[in-house]
XYZ file of C-alpha atoms in Angstrom:
116
model
C 58.321 -8.878 -42.678
C 57.379 -6.148 -45.181
C 53.852 -5.466 -46.414
C 53.387 -3.822 -49.815
C 52.432 -0.204 -49.636
C 53.454 0.142 -45.920
C 56.698 2.034 -45.309
C 58.143 2.911 -41.851
C 59.093 6.603 -41.883
C 60.194 8.574 -38.764
C 57.630 10.927 -37.617
C 58.416 14.598 -37.898
C 56.934 17.284 -35.602
C 55.240 20.251 -37.266
C 56.894 23.641 -37.326
C 54.298 25.282 -35.247
C 54.813 22.414 -32.571
C 58.553 23.074 -32.642
C 58.175 26.762 -32.171
C 55.725 26.167 -29.210
C 57.984 23.619 -27.572
C 61.011 26.032 -27.917
C 58.952 28.767 -26.375
C 58.070 26.631 -23.547
C 61.515 25.578 -22.892
C 62.802 29.166 -22.966
C 60.051 30.283 -20.494
C 60.876 27.149 -18.401
C 64.453 28.377 -18.155
C 63.545 31.817 -17.241
C 61.160 30.744 -14.613
C 63.776 28.411 -13.123
C 66.186 31.352 -12.718
C 63.330 33.377 -11.327
C 62.553 30.661 -8.856
C 66.240 30.475 -7.640
C 66.448 34.317 -7.354
C 63.171 34.427 -5.234
C 64.219 31.589 -3.062
C 67.534 33.145 -2.453
C 65.990 36.499 -1.671
C 63.510 34.777 0.863
C 66.413 33.008 2.428
C 68.338 36.195 2.704
C 65.470 37.833 4.306
C 65.391 35.148 7.016
C 61.579 34.302 6.366
C 62.144 30.977 4.498
C 64.115 27.809 4.793
C 65.101 25.459 1.830
C 63.247 22.049 2.330
C 64.766 20.422 -0.788
C 67.858 18.781 0.651
C 69.788 18.901 -2.655
C 69.175 22.606 -3.243
C 69.819 23.416 0.403
C 73.330 21.845 0.100
C 73.966 23.850 -3.180
C 72.594 27.205 -1.656
C 74.747 26.639 1.356
C 77.799 26.189 -1.001
C 76.885 29.404 -2.687
C 74.743 31.219 -5.180
C 76.843 30.448 -8.126
C 77.041 26.739 -7.437
C 73.176 26.469 -6.823
C 72.736 28.496 -10.155
C 74.928 26.083 -11.968
C 73.257 23.084 -10.668
C 69.719 24.375 -11.115
C 70.342 25.563 -14.533
C 72.246 22.462 -15.448
C 69.579 20.131 -14.355
C 66.759 22.121 -16.253
C 68.899 22.321 -19.311
C 69.502 18.639 -19.460
C 65.744 18.122 -19.103
C 65.143 20.796 -21.723
C 67.334 19.143 -24.162
C 65.984 15.775 -23.615
C 62.328 17.020 -24.354
C 63.673 18.853 -27.408
C 65.196 15.528 -28.708
C 61.769 13.733 -28.024
C 59.995 16.622 -29.843
C 58.747 14.184 -32.498
C 56.426 13.071 -29.807
C 53.489 15.234 -28.697
C 53.859 14.074 -25.236
C 57.154 16.028 -25.092
C 55.198 19.294 -25.726
C 52.603 18.330 -23.160
C 55.257 17.571 -20.599
C 56.855 20.923 -21.296
C 53.643 22.738 -20.982
C 52.856 20.901 -17.603
C 56.274 21.767 -16.303
C 56.172 25.321 -17.273
C 52.786 25.658 -15.756
C 53.657 24.193 -12.450
C 56.839 26.455 -12.167
C 55.023 29.464 -13.235
C 52.458 28.629 -10.383
C 55.295 28.174 -7.920
C 57.118 31.546 -8.981
C 53.724 33.315 -8.790
C 53.209 31.923 -5.231
C 56.747 33.108 -4.257
C 56.309 36.533 -5.728
C 52.971 37.077 -3.894
C 54.499 35.580 -0.637
C 57.593 37.850 -0.879
C 55.347 40.923 -1.653
C 53.142 40.047 1.443
C 56.324 40.411 3.775
C 56.658 44.219 2.972
C-alpha cells in the first residue's frame, strides 16, 4: 500500500557521525592490541592468569595466534558496526565498547605500574 507524499528512503548517516564512528573503531582496535600486550606482559611476569578460557587457549598456542584471534574478532565486530552506521545505536555501541576497553586498559596499566 502506498500513501501519496510518503516515500520510503534509506536513512543516511551524517558525515560527522561517520567520522566519529571511524575514530571510535580505530581507537577500539588500538586498545584491543594494547589489552593483549598488557595481558601478555602480565602473564610473562607471572603475576596474572588469563581467566577467559578462549583467550587462555590462544595465548598458550602463542602470541601470534592470540593476536590473530583477538584482532580478527574485533575487526569483524567493527565491520558489523560500520555496516550498521545508518543507525545511531551503532555509534553508541562503539562508544560504549571503546569506553569499557579504555577502562580495562587503564586498569591494566596502573596494575602493571604498581608491580614495579
